Short mmCIF file of C-alpha atoms in Angstrom, two decimals:
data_model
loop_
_atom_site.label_atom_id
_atom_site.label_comp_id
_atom_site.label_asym_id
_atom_site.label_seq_id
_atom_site.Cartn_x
_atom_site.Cartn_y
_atom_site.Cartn_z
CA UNK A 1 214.91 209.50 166.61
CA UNK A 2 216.48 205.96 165.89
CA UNK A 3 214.44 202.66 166.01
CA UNK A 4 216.30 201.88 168.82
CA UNK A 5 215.15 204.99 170.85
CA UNK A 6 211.46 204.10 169.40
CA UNK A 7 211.71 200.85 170.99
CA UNK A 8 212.22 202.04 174.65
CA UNK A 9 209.74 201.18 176.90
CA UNK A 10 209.34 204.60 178.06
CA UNK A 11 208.96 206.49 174.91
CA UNK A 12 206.19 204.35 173.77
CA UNK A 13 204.01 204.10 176.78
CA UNK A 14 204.43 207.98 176.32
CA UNK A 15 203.20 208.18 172.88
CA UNK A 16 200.05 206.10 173.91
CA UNK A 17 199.79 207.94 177.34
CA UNK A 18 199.39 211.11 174.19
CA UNK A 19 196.70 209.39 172.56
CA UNK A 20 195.34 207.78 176.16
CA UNK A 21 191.33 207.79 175.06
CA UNK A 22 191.91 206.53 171.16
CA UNK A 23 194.02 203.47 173.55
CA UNK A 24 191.20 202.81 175.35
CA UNK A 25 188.46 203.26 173.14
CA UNK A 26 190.33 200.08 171.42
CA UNK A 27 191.20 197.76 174.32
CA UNK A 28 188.96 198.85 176.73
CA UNK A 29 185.66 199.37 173.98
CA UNK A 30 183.29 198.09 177.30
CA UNK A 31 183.81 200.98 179.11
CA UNK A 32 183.11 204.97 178.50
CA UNK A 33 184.26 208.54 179.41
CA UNK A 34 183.97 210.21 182.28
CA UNK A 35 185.53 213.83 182.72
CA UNK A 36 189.06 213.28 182.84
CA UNK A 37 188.75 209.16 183.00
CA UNK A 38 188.18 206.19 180.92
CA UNK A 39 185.77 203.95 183.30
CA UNK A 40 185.77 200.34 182.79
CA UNK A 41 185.38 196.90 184.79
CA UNK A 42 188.73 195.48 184.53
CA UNK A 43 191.48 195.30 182.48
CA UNK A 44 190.04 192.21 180.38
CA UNK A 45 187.31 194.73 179.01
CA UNK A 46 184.47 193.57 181.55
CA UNK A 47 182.03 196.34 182.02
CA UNK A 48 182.06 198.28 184.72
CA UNK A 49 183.89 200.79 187.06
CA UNK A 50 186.69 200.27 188.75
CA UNK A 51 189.31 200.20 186.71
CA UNK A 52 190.20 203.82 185.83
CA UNK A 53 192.43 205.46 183.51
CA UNK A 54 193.47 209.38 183.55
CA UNK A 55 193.48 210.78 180.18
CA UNK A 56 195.13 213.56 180.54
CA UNK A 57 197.90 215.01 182.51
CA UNK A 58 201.83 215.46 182.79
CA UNK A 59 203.83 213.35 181.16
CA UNK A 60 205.50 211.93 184.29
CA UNK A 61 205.08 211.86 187.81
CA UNK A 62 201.62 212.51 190.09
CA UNK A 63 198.31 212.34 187.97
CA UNK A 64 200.17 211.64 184.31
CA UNK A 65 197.98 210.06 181.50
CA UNK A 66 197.50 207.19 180.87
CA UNK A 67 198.14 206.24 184.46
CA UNK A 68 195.35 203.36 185.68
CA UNK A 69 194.24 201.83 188.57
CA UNK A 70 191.86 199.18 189.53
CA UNK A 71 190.36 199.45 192.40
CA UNK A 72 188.92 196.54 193.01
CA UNK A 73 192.39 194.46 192.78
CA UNK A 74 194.69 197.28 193.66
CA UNK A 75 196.68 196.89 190.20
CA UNK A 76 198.21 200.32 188.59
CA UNK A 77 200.27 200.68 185.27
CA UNK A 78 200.58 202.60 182.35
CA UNK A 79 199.38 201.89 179.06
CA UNK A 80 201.76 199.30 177.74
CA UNK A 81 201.05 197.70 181.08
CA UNK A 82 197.31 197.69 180.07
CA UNK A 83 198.08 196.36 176.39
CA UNK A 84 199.73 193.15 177.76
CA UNK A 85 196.68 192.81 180.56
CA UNK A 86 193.86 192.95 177.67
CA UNK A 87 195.52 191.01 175.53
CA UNK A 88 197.42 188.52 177.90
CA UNK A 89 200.63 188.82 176.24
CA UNK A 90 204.18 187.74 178.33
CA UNK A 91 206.56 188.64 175.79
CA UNK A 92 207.74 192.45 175.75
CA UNK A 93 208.36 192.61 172.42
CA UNK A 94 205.09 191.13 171.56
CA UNK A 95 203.58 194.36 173.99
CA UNK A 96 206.00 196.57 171.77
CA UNK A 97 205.00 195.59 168.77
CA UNK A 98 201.31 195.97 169.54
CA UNK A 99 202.27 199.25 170.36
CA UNK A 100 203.99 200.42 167.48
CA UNK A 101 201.27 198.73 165.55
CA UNK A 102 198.59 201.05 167.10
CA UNK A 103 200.39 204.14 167.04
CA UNK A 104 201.56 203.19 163.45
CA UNK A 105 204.87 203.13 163.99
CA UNK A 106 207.83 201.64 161.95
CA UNK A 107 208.75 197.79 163.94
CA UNK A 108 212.83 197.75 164.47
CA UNK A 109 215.40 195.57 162.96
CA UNK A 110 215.83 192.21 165.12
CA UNK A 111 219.30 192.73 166.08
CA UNK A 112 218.21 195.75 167.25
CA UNK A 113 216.21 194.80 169.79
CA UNK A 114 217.87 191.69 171.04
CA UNK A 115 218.99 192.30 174.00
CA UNK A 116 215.07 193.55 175.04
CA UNK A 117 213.82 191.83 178.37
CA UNK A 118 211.62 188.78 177.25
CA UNK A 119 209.15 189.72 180.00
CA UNK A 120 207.26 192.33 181.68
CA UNK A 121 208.24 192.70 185.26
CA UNK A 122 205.02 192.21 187.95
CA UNK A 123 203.43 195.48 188.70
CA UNK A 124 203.90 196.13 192.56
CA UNK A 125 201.84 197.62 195.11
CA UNK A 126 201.75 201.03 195.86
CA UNK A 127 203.03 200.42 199.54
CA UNK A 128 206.34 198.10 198.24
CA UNK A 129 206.45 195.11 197.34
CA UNK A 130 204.23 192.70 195.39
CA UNK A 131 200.64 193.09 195.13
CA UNK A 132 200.92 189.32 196.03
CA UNK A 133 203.36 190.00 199.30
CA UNK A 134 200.28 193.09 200.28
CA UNK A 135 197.76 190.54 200.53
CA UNK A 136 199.54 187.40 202.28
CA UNK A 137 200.30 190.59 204.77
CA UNK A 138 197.03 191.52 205.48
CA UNK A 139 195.78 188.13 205.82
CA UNK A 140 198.26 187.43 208.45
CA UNK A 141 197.10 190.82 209.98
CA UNK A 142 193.48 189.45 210.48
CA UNK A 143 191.17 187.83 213.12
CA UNK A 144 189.60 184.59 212.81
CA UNK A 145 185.94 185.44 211.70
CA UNK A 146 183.69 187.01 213.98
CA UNK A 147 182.20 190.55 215.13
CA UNK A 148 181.27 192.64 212.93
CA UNK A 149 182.04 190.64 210.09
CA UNK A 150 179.96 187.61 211.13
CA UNK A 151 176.92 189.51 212.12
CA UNK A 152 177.05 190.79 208.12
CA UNK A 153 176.94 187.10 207.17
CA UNK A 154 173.97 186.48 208.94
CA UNK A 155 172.67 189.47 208.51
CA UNK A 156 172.30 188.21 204.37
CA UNK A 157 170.80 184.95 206.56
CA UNK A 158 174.14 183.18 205.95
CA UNK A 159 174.32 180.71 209.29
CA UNK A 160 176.68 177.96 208.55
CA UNK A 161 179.63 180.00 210.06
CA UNK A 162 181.88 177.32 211.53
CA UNK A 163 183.88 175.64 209.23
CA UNK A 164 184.67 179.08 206.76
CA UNK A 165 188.73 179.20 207.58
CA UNK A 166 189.25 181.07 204.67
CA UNK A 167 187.16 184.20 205.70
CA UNK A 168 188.52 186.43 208.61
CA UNK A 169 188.03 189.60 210.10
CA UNK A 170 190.30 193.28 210.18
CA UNK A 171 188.44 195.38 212.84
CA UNK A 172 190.46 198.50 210.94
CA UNK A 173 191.04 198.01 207.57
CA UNK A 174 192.38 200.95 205.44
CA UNK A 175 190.36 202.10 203.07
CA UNK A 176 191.38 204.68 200.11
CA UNK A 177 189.02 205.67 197.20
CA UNK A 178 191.82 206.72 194.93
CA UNK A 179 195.49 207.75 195.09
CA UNK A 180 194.59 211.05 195.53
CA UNK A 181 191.58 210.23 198.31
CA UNK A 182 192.51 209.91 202.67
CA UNK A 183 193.01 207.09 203.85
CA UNK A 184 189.98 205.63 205.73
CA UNK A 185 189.82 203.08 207.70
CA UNK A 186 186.86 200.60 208.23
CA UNK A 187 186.10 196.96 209.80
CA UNK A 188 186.29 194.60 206.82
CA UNK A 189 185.91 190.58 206.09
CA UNK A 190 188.82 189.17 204.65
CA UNK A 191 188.59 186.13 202.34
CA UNK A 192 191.72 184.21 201.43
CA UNK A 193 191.97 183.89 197.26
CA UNK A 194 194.01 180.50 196.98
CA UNK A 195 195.11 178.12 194.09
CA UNK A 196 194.43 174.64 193.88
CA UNK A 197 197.08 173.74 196.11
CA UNK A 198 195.66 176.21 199.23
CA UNK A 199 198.01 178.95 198.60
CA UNK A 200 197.29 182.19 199.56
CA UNK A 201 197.91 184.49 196.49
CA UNK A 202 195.60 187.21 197.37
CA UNK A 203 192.57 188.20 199.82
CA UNK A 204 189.05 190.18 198.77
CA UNK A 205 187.89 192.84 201.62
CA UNK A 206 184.33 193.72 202.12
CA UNK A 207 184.72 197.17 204.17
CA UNK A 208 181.34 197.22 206.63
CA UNK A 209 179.32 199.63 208.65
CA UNK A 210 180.66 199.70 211.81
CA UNK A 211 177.61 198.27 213.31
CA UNK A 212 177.86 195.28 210.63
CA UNK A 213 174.31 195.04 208.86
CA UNK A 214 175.58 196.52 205.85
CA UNK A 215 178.15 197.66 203.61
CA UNK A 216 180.61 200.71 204.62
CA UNK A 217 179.40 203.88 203.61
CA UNK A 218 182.36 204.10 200.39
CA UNK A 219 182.65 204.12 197.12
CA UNK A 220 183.71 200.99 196.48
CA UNK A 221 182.98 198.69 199.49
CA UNK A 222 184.50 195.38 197.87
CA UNK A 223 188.06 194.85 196.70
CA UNK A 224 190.39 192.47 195.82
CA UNK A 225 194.31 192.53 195.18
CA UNK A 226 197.07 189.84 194.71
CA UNK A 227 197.13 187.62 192.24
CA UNK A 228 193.73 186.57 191.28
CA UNK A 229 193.52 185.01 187.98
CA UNK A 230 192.64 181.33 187.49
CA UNK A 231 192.25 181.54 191.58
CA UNK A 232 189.44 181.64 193.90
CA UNK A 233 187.73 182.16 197.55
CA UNK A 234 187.48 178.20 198.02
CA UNK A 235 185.60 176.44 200.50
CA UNK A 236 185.55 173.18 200.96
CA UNK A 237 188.22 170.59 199.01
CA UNK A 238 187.12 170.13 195.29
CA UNK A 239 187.63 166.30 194.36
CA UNK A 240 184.94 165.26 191.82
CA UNK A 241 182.28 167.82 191.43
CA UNK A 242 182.43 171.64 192.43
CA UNK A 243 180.13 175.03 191.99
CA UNK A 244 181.41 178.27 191.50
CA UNK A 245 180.07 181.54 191.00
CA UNK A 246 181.34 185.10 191.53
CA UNK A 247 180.63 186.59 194.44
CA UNK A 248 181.02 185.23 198.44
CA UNK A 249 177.85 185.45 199.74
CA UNK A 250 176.15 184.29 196.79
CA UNK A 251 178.36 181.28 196.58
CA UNK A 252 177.74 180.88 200.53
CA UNK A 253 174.05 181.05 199.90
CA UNK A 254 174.46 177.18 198.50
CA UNK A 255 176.31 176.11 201.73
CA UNK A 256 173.42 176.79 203.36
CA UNK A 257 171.47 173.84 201.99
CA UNK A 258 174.22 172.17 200.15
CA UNK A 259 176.86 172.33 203.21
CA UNK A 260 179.26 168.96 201.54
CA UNK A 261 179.34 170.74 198.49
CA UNK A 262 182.87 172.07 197.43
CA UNK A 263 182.07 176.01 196.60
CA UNK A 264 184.62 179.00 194.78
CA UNK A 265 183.66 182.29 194.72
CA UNK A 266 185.98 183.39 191.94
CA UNK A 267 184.89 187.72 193.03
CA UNK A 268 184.08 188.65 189.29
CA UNK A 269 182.62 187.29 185.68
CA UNK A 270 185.89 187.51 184.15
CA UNK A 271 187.46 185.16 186.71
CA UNK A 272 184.51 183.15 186.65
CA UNK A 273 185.25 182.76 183.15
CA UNK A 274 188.91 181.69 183.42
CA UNK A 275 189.37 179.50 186.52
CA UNK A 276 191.38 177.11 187.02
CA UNK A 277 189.47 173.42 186.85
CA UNK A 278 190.60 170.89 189.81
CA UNK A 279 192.84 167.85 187.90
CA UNK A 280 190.01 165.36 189.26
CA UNK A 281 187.21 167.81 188.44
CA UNK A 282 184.22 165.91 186.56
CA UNK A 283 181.02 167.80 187.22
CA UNK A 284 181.07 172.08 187.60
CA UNK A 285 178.14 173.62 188.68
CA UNK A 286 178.30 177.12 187.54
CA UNK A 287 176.11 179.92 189.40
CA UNK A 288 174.31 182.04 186.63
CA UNK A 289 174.50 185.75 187.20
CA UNK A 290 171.49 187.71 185.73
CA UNK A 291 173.56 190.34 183.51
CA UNK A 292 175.50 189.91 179.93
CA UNK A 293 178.62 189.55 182.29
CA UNK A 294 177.54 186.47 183.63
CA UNK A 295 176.14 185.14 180.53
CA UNK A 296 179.90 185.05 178.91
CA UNK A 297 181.12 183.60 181.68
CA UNK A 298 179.05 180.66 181.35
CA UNK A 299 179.73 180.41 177.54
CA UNK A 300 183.69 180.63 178.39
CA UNK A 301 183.06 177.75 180.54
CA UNK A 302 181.02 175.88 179.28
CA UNK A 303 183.46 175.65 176.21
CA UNK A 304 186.37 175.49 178.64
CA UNK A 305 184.64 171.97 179.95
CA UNK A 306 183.69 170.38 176.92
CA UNK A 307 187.08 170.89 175.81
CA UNK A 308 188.45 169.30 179.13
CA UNK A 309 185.40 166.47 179.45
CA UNK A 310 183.99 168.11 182.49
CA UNK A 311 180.14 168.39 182.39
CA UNK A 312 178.76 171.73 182.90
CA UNK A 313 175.89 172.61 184.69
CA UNK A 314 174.15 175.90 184.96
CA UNK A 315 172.31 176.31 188.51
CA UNK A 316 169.52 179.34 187.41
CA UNK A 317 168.38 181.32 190.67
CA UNK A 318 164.66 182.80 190.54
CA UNK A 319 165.38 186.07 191.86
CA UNK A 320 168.30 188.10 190.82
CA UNK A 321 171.08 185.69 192.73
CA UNK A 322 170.84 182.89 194.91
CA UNK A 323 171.17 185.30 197.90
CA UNK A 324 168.21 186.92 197.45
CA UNK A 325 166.54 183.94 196.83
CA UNK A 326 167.57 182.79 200.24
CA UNK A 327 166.90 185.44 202.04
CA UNK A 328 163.05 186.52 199.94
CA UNK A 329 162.11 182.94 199.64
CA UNK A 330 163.93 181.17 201.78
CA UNK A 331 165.84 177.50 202.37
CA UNK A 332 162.45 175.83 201.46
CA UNK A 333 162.75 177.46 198.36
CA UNK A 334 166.31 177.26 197.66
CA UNK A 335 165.96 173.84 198.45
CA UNK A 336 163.25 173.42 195.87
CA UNK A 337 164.62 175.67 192.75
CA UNK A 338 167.94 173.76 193.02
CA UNK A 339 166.49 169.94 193.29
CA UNK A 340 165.49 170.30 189.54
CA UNK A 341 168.66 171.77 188.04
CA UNK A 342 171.27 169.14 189.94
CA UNK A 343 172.39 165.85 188.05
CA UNK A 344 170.59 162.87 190.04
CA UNK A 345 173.26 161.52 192.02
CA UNK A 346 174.29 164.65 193.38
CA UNK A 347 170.58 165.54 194.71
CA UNK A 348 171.30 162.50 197.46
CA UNK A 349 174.76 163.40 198.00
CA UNK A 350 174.45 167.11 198.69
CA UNK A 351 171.19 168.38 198.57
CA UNK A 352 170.22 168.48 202.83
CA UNK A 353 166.85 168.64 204.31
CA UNK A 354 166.34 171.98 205.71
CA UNK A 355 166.24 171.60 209.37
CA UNK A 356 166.57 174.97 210.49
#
């Protein structure tokens, strides 16, 4: 075989696809084994479950290794498709050469690979199309919130309902567990993911019972797809300050007694960790998790911000997250364990009396 057959695309995500659980034991050390699949939070190395990888099977075609999927954002590749995720590279022949570095190959000659793409095309959805284009669709698809999805809200004694454009509701929602798996379908609320500029670049579905006061009886009850990085569930217009956490409804616990408060819910730790800051952002509020997930997110920021000259706060809740402090100790409460861990001025501008 030449160097210049080495370098195809297709023969080396085959060789790794060969050696698919040595590949992820390296990029993907957070997660472990399970049967026939390498388990692991997300493609960054988060731990976890949803992102799955098959370790063995054909070499092509229906169930081949190192095929993987994330369930929670709908993304699929192979294993060179994985090595430019965990490592953020753009560049093919910067994926390539990782490659042949880990599979200790020989690199090619430069003229012989010249005429390589520069970049790695998007992955697409299953269905056609973007992953991007799948979301904007489904978004369109949905109902202003209310029904089942707004009885879940207050069901986690989330009340302030009226102003939350960017969550919406899909009385039938399809739900599938894996490629392999029926397709379900379920009522589900749908929150926009936007960029700073109010963009819709991909939506987050929470399936739910059918009767609303709880999740849907699936493996995985929360998703997101689209493009998610840097990007968040936003509500309210940052300007000045901001708080942002990782999930909805613990983000949405804060508008409850903080209702002027611009809020993100960037749906994991490891977009947490790499949002995108607002230009005229000055003060961030970050919304501590109580796992070693969390805790590197708020060390990625809080480096992030002191490198951009944004203060960073950390806002602490007493019980495991600031939902369950709302709904086990209530707005009282809330009110109370926030007062001490907000910067002065921003204890008169957003901190409300409760009144209800």
């Amino acid at each position: 075989m030449t160097d210049a057959q080495s370098w195809d695309a297709g023969d080396l995500a085959r060789r790794l696809a060969e050696n698919a659980e040595a590949v992820c034991r390296h990029y993907l050390s957070a997660g472990r084994r399970h049967g026939n699949y390498w388990l692991v939070g997300d493609v960054r190395n988060t731990p976890g479950r949803s992102l799955y990888v098959r370790l063995h099977g054909p070499s092509e075609g229906r169930g081949a290794a190192g095929r993987w999927t994330d369930a929670s954002t709908g993304e699929f590749g192979d294993l060179l498709d994985l090595i430019r995720e965990a490592l953020g590279l753009t560049d093919f022949r910067d994926v390539a050469d990782e490659a042949r570095s880990f599979l200790a190959l020989p690199h090619p000659e430069p003229d012989q690979v010249g005429d390589r793409p520069r970049t790695i095309p998007s992955r697409r959805a299953e269905t056609g199309g973007t992953i991007t284009d799948s979301a904007r669709r489904l978004w369109d698809a949905s109902r202003s919130l209310s029904g089942v999805a707004e009885t879940w809200l207050r069901h986690r004694d989330l009340t302030r309902l009226s102003d939350l454009s960017c969550l919406r509701f899909h009385p039938d929602c399809y739900y599938r567990a894996d490629a392999d798996s029926p397709t379900e379908t379920w009522p589900a609320m749908i929150a926009a993911v936007t960029d700073l500029a109010g963009s819709v670049t991909g939506v987050h579905r929470t399936w739910l019972a059918r009767d609303g006061k709880g999740k849907a009886p699936v493996a995985m009850p929360r998703r997101a797809m689209g493009d998610l990085l840097g990007h968040a569930v936003r509500f309210g217009a940052a300007s000045d300050v901001l708080a942002a956490g990782e999930g909805i409804e613990t983000v949405l616990s804060l508008h409850e007694v903080m209702p002027d408060l611009p809020l993100a819910a960037c749906l994991s730790s490891a977009h947490l960790a790499a949002m995108v800051f607002p230009p005229a952002l000055r003060r961030l509020y970050v919304l501590r998790d109580d796992d070693p997930a969390g805790d590197h997110a708020v060390m990625t920021l809080q480096a992030r911000t002191q490198e951009a000259g944004i203060e960073c706060l950390v806002l602490s809740p007493r019980l495991a997250d600031f939902n369950d402090d709302l709904r086990y100790l209530g707005r009282g409460a809330m009110r109370a364990i926030l007062h001490p861990q907000l910067a002065p001025q921003d204890v008169a501008r957003f901190l409300h009396p409760v009144t209800h």
